[in-house]
PDB file of C-alpha atoms and ligand atoms in Angstrom:
ATOM      1  CA  MET A   1      12.454   2.396  12.954  1.00  0.00           C
ATOM      2  CA  LYS A   2       9.023   3.930  11.801  1.00  0.00           C
ATOM      3  CA  LEU A   3       8.386   3.832   7.976  1.00  0.00           C
ATOM      4  CA  VAL A   4       5.356   5.426   5.880  1.00  0.00           C
ATOM      5  CA  LEU A   5       5.234   4.442   1.941  1.00  0.00           C
ATOM      6  CA  VAL A   6       2.899   6.749  -0.620  1.00  0.00           C
ATOM      7  CA  GLY A   7       2.794   6.366  -3.666  1.00  0.00           C
ATOM      8  CA  PRO A   8       0.285   5.033  -6.311  1.00  0.00           C
ATOM      9  CA  GLN A   9      -1.885   2.151  -6.817  1.00  0.00           C
ATOM     10  CA  GLY A  10       0.511  -0.254  -8.388  1.00  0.00           C
ATOM     11  CA  SER A  11       3.597   1.591  -7.554  1.00  0.00           C
ATOM     12  CA  GLY A  12       5.498  -1.057  -5.917  1.00  0.00           C
ATOM     13  CA  LYS A  13       4.337  -0.177  -2.196  1.00  0.00           C
ATOM     14  CA  GLY A  14       2.961  -3.675  -0.847  1.00  0.00           C
ATOM     15  CA  THR A  15       5.570  -5.546  -2.750  1.00  0.00           C
ATOM     16  CA  GLN A  16       8.730  -3.110  -1.822  1.00  0.00           C
ATOM     17  CA  ALA A  17       6.767  -3.670   1.744  1.00  0.00           C
ATOM     18  CA  LYS A  18       7.325  -6.531   2.640  1.00  0.00           C
ATOM     19  CA  LEU A  19      11.171  -6.864   1.813  1.00  0.00           C
ATOM     20  CA  LEU A  20      11.542  -3.762   3.592  1.00  0.00           C
ATOM     21  CA  ALA A  21      10.432  -5.250   6.869  1.00  0.00           C
ATOM     22  CA  ALA A  22      12.160  -8.969   6.780  1.00  0.00           C
ATOM     23  CA  LYS A  23      15.049  -6.637   6.163  1.00  0.00           C
ATOM     24  CA  LEU A  24      14.472  -3.836   9.205  1.00  0.00           C
ATOM     25  CA  GLY A  25      13.272  -6.858  11.579  1.00  0.00           C
ATOM     26  CA  ILE A  26      10.082  -4.893  11.790  1.00  0.00           C
ATOM     27  CA  ALA A  27       5.989  -5.077  11.091  1.00  0.00           C
ATOM     28  CA  HIS A  28       4.108  -4.578   7.818  1.00  0.00           C
ATOM     29  CA  VAL A  29       1.323  -2.272   8.367  1.00  0.00           C
ATOM     30  CA  SER A  30      -0.913  -2.534   5.141  1.00  0.00           C
ATOM     31  CA  THR A  31      -4.287  -1.196   5.300  1.00  0.00           C
ATOM     32  CA  GLY A  32      -5.783  -2.128   2.759  1.00  0.00           C
ATOM     33  CA  ASP A  33      -4.939  -6.094   3.630  1.00  0.00           C
ATOM     34  CA  LEU A  34      -6.538  -5.184   7.848  1.00  0.00           C
ATOM     35  CA  LEU A  35      -9.136  -4.238   5.756  1.00  0.00           C
ATOM     36  CA  ARG A  36     -10.005  -7.206   3.127  1.00  0.00           C
ATOM     37  CA  GLY A  37      -9.316  -9.621   5.871  1.00  0.00           C
ATOM     38  CA  ALA A  38     -12.669  -7.969   8.064  1.00  0.00           C
ATOM     39  CA  GLN A  39     -14.635  -9.984   9.725  1.00  0.00           C
ATOM     40  CA  GLY A  40     -18.201  -9.423  10.205  1.00  0.00           C
ATOM     41  CA  GLU A  41     -19.436  -6.636  10.920  1.00  0.00           C
ATOM     42  CA  LEU A  42     -16.700  -4.486   9.698  1.00  0.00           C
ATOM     43  CA  LYS A  43     -16.425  -6.039   6.533  1.00  0.00           C
ATOM     44  CA  LYS A  44     -19.989  -5.899   6.069  1.00  0.00           C
ATOM     45  CA  GLU A  45     -19.321  -2.016   6.166  1.00  0.00           C
ATOM     46  CA  VAL A  46     -16.712  -2.086   4.048  1.00  0.00           C
ATOM     47  CA  GLU A  47     -16.366  -4.165   1.247  1.00  0.00           C
ATOM     48  CA  GLU A  48     -18.724  -1.614  -0.858  1.00  0.00           C
ATOM     49  CA  VAL A  49     -16.458   1.083  -0.810  1.00  0.00           C
ATOM     50  CA  ILE A  50     -13.282  -0.401  -1.222  1.00  0.00           C
ATOM     51  CA  ASN A  51     -15.175  -2.557  -4.194  1.00  0.00           C
ATOM     52  CA  SER A  52     -15.766   1.545  -5.514  1.00  0.00           C
ATOM     53  CA  GLY A  53     -11.997   1.950  -5.847  1.00  0.00           C
ATOM     54  CA  LYS A  54     -13.196   5.548  -3.113  1.00  0.00           C
ATOM     55  CA  LEU A  55     -12.011   5.452   0.470  1.00  0.00           C
ATOM     56  CA  VAL A  56     -13.012   4.075   4.449  1.00  0.00           C
ATOM     57  CA  PRO A  57     -14.241   6.855   6.899  1.00  0.00           C
ATOM     58  CA  ASP A  58     -11.243   8.395   8.070  1.00  0.00           C
ATOM     59  CA  GLU A  59     -12.237   7.657  11.911  1.00  0.00           C
ATOM     60  CA  LEU A  60     -12.091   4.054  11.683  1.00  0.00           C
ATOM     61  CA  MET A  61      -9.852   3.551   9.644  1.00  0.00           C
ATOM     62  CA  LEU A  62      -7.634   4.457  12.446  1.00  0.00           C
ATOM     63  CA  ASP A  63      -9.367   2.180  14.522  1.00  0.00           C
ATOM     64  CA  VAL A  64      -8.280  -0.118  12.370  1.00  0.00           C
ATOM     65  CA  LEU A  65      -4.693   0.567  12.337  1.00  0.00           C
ATOM     66  CA  LYS A  66      -4.906   2.001  15.936  1.00  0.00           C
ATOM     67  CA  GLU A  67      -6.095  -1.727  17.247  1.00  0.00           C
ATOM     68  CA  ARG A  68      -2.787  -3.512  14.425  1.00  0.00           C
ATOM     69  CA  LEU A  69       0.130  -1.055  16.085  1.00  0.00           C
ATOM     70  CA  LYS A  70      -0.412  -2.276  19.340  1.00  0.00           C
ATOM     71  CA  GLY A  71       0.487  -5.973  17.800  1.00  0.00           C
ATOM     72  CA  GLY A  72       3.352  -7.178  19.700  1.00  0.00           C
ATOM     73  CA  ASP A  73       5.509  -6.748  15.929  1.00  0.00           C
ATOM     74  CA  CYS A  74       5.411  -3.245  15.433  1.00  0.00           C
ATOM     75  CA  LYS A  75       7.378  -2.768  19.177  1.00  0.00           C
ATOM     76  CA  GLU A  76      10.704  -2.745  17.440  1.00  0.00           C
ATOM     77  CA  GLY A  77       8.540  -0.419  14.412  1.00  0.00           C
ATOM     78  CA  PHE A  78       6.866  -0.792  11.204  1.00  0.00           C
ATOM     79  CA  ILE A  79       5.938   0.210   7.594  1.00  0.00           C
ATOM     80  CA  LEU A  80       2.288   2.043   6.992  1.00  0.00           C
ATOM     81  CA  ASP A  81       1.687   1.293   3.063  1.00  0.00           C
ATOM     82  CA  GLY A  82      -1.480   2.693   2.321  1.00  0.00           C
ATOM     83  CA  PHE A  83      -2.007   5.328   4.956  1.00  0.00           C
ATOM     84  CA  PRO A  84      -2.070   7.773   5.404  1.00  0.00           C
ATOM     85  CA  ARG A  85      -4.834   8.116   1.944  1.00  0.00           C
ATOM     86  CA  ASN A  86      -5.004  12.143   2.388  1.00  0.00           C
ATOM     87  CA  VAL A  87      -3.873  15.110   4.850  1.00  0.00           C
ATOM     88  CA  ARG A  88      -6.070  14.549   7.374  1.00  0.00           C
ATOM     89  CA  GLN A  89      -5.359  11.484   8.299  1.00  0.00           C
ATOM     90  CA  ALA A  90      -1.438  12.385   7.959  1.00  0.00           C
ATOM     91  CA  GLU A  91      -1.946  14.152  10.932  1.00  0.00           C
ATOM     92  CA  MET A  92      -3.957  11.578  12.552  1.00  0.00           C
ATOM     93  CA  LEU A  93      -1.130   9.757  12.752  1.00  0.00           C
ATOM     94  CA  SER A  94       1.068  12.110  13.795  1.00  0.00           C
ATOM     95  CA  SER A  95      -0.980  12.261  16.906  1.00  0.00           C
ATOM     96  CA  VAL A  96      -0.676   8.657  17.609  1.00  0.00           C
ATOM     97  CA  THR A  97       2.476   8.439  16.534  1.00  0.00           C
ATOM     98  CA  GLU A  98       6.046   9.744  15.701  1.00  0.00           C
ATOM     99  CA  VAL A  99       7.251   9.305  11.981  1.00  0.00           C
ATOM    100  CA  ASP A 100      10.836   8.498  10.338  1.00  0.00           C
ATOM    101  CA  LYS A 101      10.693   8.497   7.554  1.00  0.00           C
ATOM    102  CA  TYR A 102       8.183   9.826   4.340  1.00  0.00           C
ATOM    103  CA  ILE A 103       8.981   7.744   1.479  1.00  0.00           C
ATOM    104  CA  GLU A 104       7.352   8.563  -2.438  1.00  0.00           C
ATOM    105  CA  ILE A 105       7.883   5.705  -4.533  1.00  0.00           C
ATOM    106  CA  ALA A 106       6.522   7.605  -7.719  1.00  0.00           C
ATOM    107  CA  ILE A 107       5.151   5.938 -11.056  1.00  0.00           C
ATOM    108  CA  SER A 108       3.778   7.614 -13.567  1.00  0.00           C
ATOM    109  CA  ASP A 109      -0.481   6.829 -14.256  1.00  0.00           C
ATOM    110  CA  GLU A 110       0.242   4.441 -17.653  1.00  0.00           C
ATOM    111  CA  GLU A 111       2.244   2.754 -15.969  1.00  0.00           C
ATOM    112  CA  ALA A 112      -0.042   2.367 -13.213  1.00  0.00           C
ATOM    113  CA  VAL A 113      -2.941   1.663 -14.864  1.00  0.00           C
ATOM    114  CA  ARG A 114       0.020  -1.408 -16.841  1.00  0.00           C
ATOM    115  CA  ARG A 115       0.640  -2.843 -13.890  1.00  0.00           C
ATOM    116  CA  LEU A 116      -2.608  -2.644 -12.068  1.00  0.00           C
ATOM    117  CA  GLY A 117      -4.311  -4.789 -15.335  1.00  0.00           C
ATOM    118  CA  GLY A 118      -1.687  -7.703 -14.536  1.00  0.00           C
ATOM    119  CA  ARG A 119      -2.098  -7.826 -10.623  1.00  0.00           C
ATOM    120  CA  VAL A 120      -3.225 -11.171  -9.394  1.00  0.00           C
ATOM    121  CA  ALA A 121      -2.756 -12.823  -5.792  1.00  0.00           C
ATOM    122  CA  CYS A 122      -3.095 -16.621  -4.484  1.00  0.00           C
ATOM    123  CA  GLU A 123      -6.641 -16.897  -3.362  1.00  0.00           C
ATOM    124  CA  LYS A 124      -4.984 -19.316  -0.509  1.00  0.00           C
ATOM    125  CA  CYS A 125      -1.734 -17.183   1.037  1.00  0.00           C
ATOM    126  CA  GLY A 126      -2.003 -14.162  -0.646  1.00  0.00           C
ATOM    127  CA  ALA A 127       0.843 -14.390  -2.375  1.00  0.00           C
ATOM    128  CA  GLY A 128       0.905 -11.159  -5.355  1.00  0.00           C
ATOM    129  CA  PHE A 129       1.878 -11.483  -8.942  1.00  0.00           C
ATOM    130  CA  ASN A 130       1.654  -9.875 -12.398  1.00  0.00           C
ATOM    131  CA  THR A 131       1.362 -11.114 -14.894  1.00  0.00           C
ATOM    132  CA  VAL A 132       3.652  -7.859 -16.823  1.00  0.00           C
ATOM    133  CA  THR A 133       5.856  -7.793 -14.764  1.00  0.00           C
ATOM    134  CA  MET A 134       6.406 -10.492 -12.212  1.00  0.00           C
ATOM    135  CA  PRO A 135       4.593 -13.524 -14.107  1.00  0.00           C
ATOM    136  CA  PRO A 136       4.393 -16.803 -11.321  1.00  0.00           C
ATOM    137  CA  LYS A 137       6.157 -19.838 -12.515  1.00  0.00           C
ATOM    138  CA  GLN A 138       2.908 -21.360 -14.355  1.00  0.00           C
ATOM    139  CA  GLU A 139      -0.165 -19.712 -15.379  1.00  0.00           C
ATOM    140  CA  GLY A 140      -2.584 -18.789 -12.732  1.00  0.00           C
ATOM    141  CA  ILE A 141      -1.101 -20.816 -10.269  1.00  0.00           C
ATOM    142  CA  CYS A 142       1.181 -19.438  -7.448  1.00  0.00           C
ATOM    143  CA  ASP A 143       4.604 -20.718  -7.677  1.00  0.00           C
ATOM    144  CA  LYS A 144       4.580 -20.559  -3.304  1.00  0.00           C
ATOM    145  CA  CYS A 145       1.843 -23.186  -2.105  1.00  0.00           C
ATOM    146  CA  GLY A 146      -0.092 -24.083  -5.160  1.00  0.00           C
ATOM    147  CA  GLY A 147      -3.107 -22.406  -4.781  1.00  0.00           C
ATOM    148  CA  LYS A 148      -5.064 -20.302  -7.060  1.00  0.00           C
ATOM    149  CA  LEU A 149      -4.104 -16.241  -9.195  1.00  0.00           C
ATOM    150  CA  VAL A 150      -7.023 -14.469  -8.810  1.00  0.00           C
ATOM    151  CA  GLN A 151      -8.230 -11.296  -9.696  1.00  0.00           C
ATOM    152  CA  ARG A 152      -8.807  -8.370  -6.680  1.00  0.00           C
ATOM    153  CA  ALA A 153     -12.143  -7.146  -7.283  1.00  0.00           C
ATOM    154  CA  ASP A 154     -10.962  -3.717  -7.012  1.00  0.00           C
ATOM    155  CA  ASP A 155      -8.298  -4.050 -10.173  1.00  0.00           C
ATOM    156  CA  THR A 156     -10.870  -3.601 -12.913  1.00  0.00           C
ATOM    157  CA  GLU A 157     -10.050  -0.474 -15.192  1.00  0.00           C
ATOM    158  CA  GLU A 158     -12.979   1.426 -13.440  1.00  0.00           C
ATOM    159  CA  ALA A 159     -12.000   0.925 -10.615  1.00  0.00           C
ATOM    160  CA  ILE A 160      -8.245   1.354 -10.609  1.00  0.00           C
ATOM    161  CA  ARG A 161      -8.710   4.896 -12.893  1.00  0.00           C
ATOM    162  CA  ALA A 162     -11.111   5.910  -9.344  1.00  0.00           C
ATOM    163  CA  ARG A 163      -7.768   4.900  -7.512  1.00  0.00           C
ATOM    164  CA  LEU A 164      -5.768   7.135  -9.517  1.00  0.00           C
ATOM    165  CA  LYS A 165      -8.037   9.704  -9.327  1.00  0.00           C
ATOM    166  CA  THR A 166      -8.243   9.824  -5.422  1.00  0.00           C
ATOM    167  CA  TYR A 167      -4.503   9.502  -4.983  1.00  0.00           C
ATOM    168  CA  HIS A 168      -3.723  12.596  -7.330  1.00  0.00           C
ATOM    169  CA  GLU A 169      -6.568  14.968  -5.523  1.00  0.00           C
ATOM    170  CA  GLU A 170      -6.400  12.903  -1.497  1.00  0.00           C
ATOM    171  CA  THR A 171      -3.239  11.505  -1.022  1.00  0.00           C
ATOM    172  CA  GLU A 172      -0.425  13.441  -3.704  1.00  0.00           C
ATOM    173  CA  PRO A 173      -1.111  17.173  -0.960  1.00  0.00           C
ATOM    174  CA  ILE A 174       0.433  15.181   2.046  1.00  0.00           C
ATOM    175  CA  LEU A 175       3.869  15.248  -0.275  1.00  0.00           C
ATOM    176  CA  GLU A 176       3.879  18.890  -0.648  1.00  0.00           C
ATOM    177  CA  LYS A 177       3.114  19.367   3.710  1.00  0.00           C
ATOM    178  CA  TYR A 178       5.610  16.105   5.079  1.00  0.00           C
ATOM    179  CA  GLU A 179       9.305  16.289   5.099  1.00  0.00           C
ATOM    180  CA  HIS A 180       9.842  12.888   2.448  1.00  0.00           C
ATOM    181  CA  VAL A 181      12.444  11.287  -0.526  1.00  0.00           C
ATOM    182  CA  LYS A 182      11.248  10.426  -3.307  1.00  0.00           C
ATOM    183  CA  VAL A 183      12.388   6.912  -4.855  1.00  0.00           C
ATOM    184  CA  ASN A 184      12.194   6.334  -8.550  1.00  0.00           C
ATOM    185  CA  GLY A 185       9.498   3.761  -8.894  1.00  0.00           C
ATOM    186  CA  GLU A 186       9.488   2.359 -12.610  1.00  0.00           C
ATOM    187  CA  LYS A 187      12.959   0.766 -11.972  1.00  0.00           C
ATOM    188  CA  SER A 188      13.101  -2.767 -11.239  1.00  0.00           C
ATOM    189  CA  VAL A 189      11.897  -4.735  -7.312  1.00  0.00           C
ATOM    190  CA  GLU A 190      15.307  -4.739  -6.806  1.00  0.00           C
ATOM    191  CA  GLU A 191      16.316  -1.607  -7.813  1.00  0.00           C
ATOM    192  CA  VAL A 192      13.555   0.527  -6.110  1.00  0.00           C
ATOM    193  CA  GLN A 193      14.653  -1.980  -2.411  1.00  0.00           C
ATOM    194  CA  GLU A 194      18.227  -0.796  -2.844  1.00  0.00           C
ATOM    195  CA  GLU A 195      17.275   3.105  -2.728  1.00  0.00           C
ATOM    196  CA  ILE A 196      15.940   2.698  -0.294  1.00  0.00           C
ATOM    197  CA  LEU A 197      17.610   1.532   1.572  1.00  0.00           C
ATOM    198  CA  LYS A 198      20.333   4.244   0.703  1.00  0.00           C
ATOM    199  CA  VAL A 199      18.315   6.657   1.269  1.00  0.00           C
ATOM    200  CA  LEU A 200      17.620   5.072   5.297  1.00  0.00           C
ATOM    201  CA  GLY A 201      21.404   4.811   5.586  1.00  0.00           C
ATOM    202  CA  LYS A 202      21.006   0.106   5.671  1.00  0.00           C
TER     203      LYS A 202
HETATM  204  P1  AMP B   1      -4.843  -0.918  -0.981  1.00  0.00           P
HETATM  205  O1  AMP B   1      -4.556  -2.468  -1.082  1.00  0.00           O
HETATM  206  O2  AMP B   1      -3.859  -0.051   0.005  1.00  0.00           O
HETATM  207  O3  AMP B   1      -4.368  -0.586  -2.307  1.00  0.00           O
HETATM  208  O4  AMP B   1      -6.395  -0.005  -0.897  1.00  0.00           O
HETATM  209  C1  AMP B   1      -7.366  -1.322  -0.700  1.00  0.00           C
HETATM  210  C2  AMP B   1      -9.037   0.224  -0.429  1.00  0.00           C
HETATM  211  O5  AMP B   1      -8.871  -0.488   0.774  1.00  0.00           O
HETATM  212  C3  AMP B   1      -8.535   1.620  -1.337  1.00  0.00           C
HETATM  213  O6  AMP B   1      -8.803   1.428  -2.343  1.00  0.00           O
HETATM  214  C4  AMP B   1      -9.999   1.780   0.047  1.00  0.00           C
HETATM  215  O7  AMP B   1     -11.248   1.671   0.035  1.00  0.00           O
HETATM  216  C5  AMP B   1      -9.465   0.810   1.409  1.00  0.00           C
HETATM  217  N1  AMP B   1      -8.377   1.903   2.148  1.00  0.00           N
HETATM  218  C6  AMP B   1      -7.342   1.234   2.324  1.00  0.00           C
HETATM  219  N2  AMP B   1      -6.298   2.212   3.131  1.00  0.00           N
HETATM  220  C7  AMP B   1      -7.146   3.410   3.069  1.00  0.00           C
HETATM  221  C8  AMP B   1      -6.876   4.597   4.220  1.00  0.00           C
HETATM  222  N3  AMP B   1      -5.732   4.746   4.523  1.00  0.00           N
HETATM  223  N4  AMP B   1      -8.100   5.139   4.315  1.00  0.00           N
HETATM  224  C9  AMP B   1      -9.195   4.914   4.013  1.00  0.00           C
HETATM  225  N5  AMP B   1      -9.513   3.521   2.710  1.00  0.00           N
HETATM  226  C10 AMP B   1      -8.587   2.992   2.659  1.00  0.00           C
END
């Protein structure tokens, strides 16, 4: 199964994608994670763009994605989280693979800002928490490995606003062009997951 999750930052795409990938036995492909994990030349090229809240160039992003989709874990399918981010990327995606379903996870801007302001991740194992919606058992400490929880460099209020603007201007138009199902992302993690599984007939 080949799925695409579309939604603003803070809509829970990453959280839902991880759960779905485990449940369906397919790969979770987050282009943001791929870029943040970049090394060498690529790291230098993308770091500044990411921290400003802007998008990295489409061609570069597609090259990184194509490499990732060759991974053995993508054989049974994948969930794309963070790609496509604009209509051009959606067209590029159609030229490299078919997609079974586009799923929109919808939340308001106010909710996105509220959630992103509280988002933290473990610097050791990458596990995500949210001081507002999904707090760790002990403040600042990862439940899973005991590592330190830190805010992402692009989760400053200024960068969050820039990313939401980019979402409305560039990403949302994809939803006008591609048939998709819409789920309400303001419900709990479990409820959103259930709704997605329902639309997938699982
Ligand atoms: P995310 O983790 O999805 O919020 O992505 C973090 C940052 O990575 C974004 O703000 C962009 O700078 C970059 N990025 C992620 N996915 C894409 C994409 N499909 N196209 C361009 N830039 C991207």
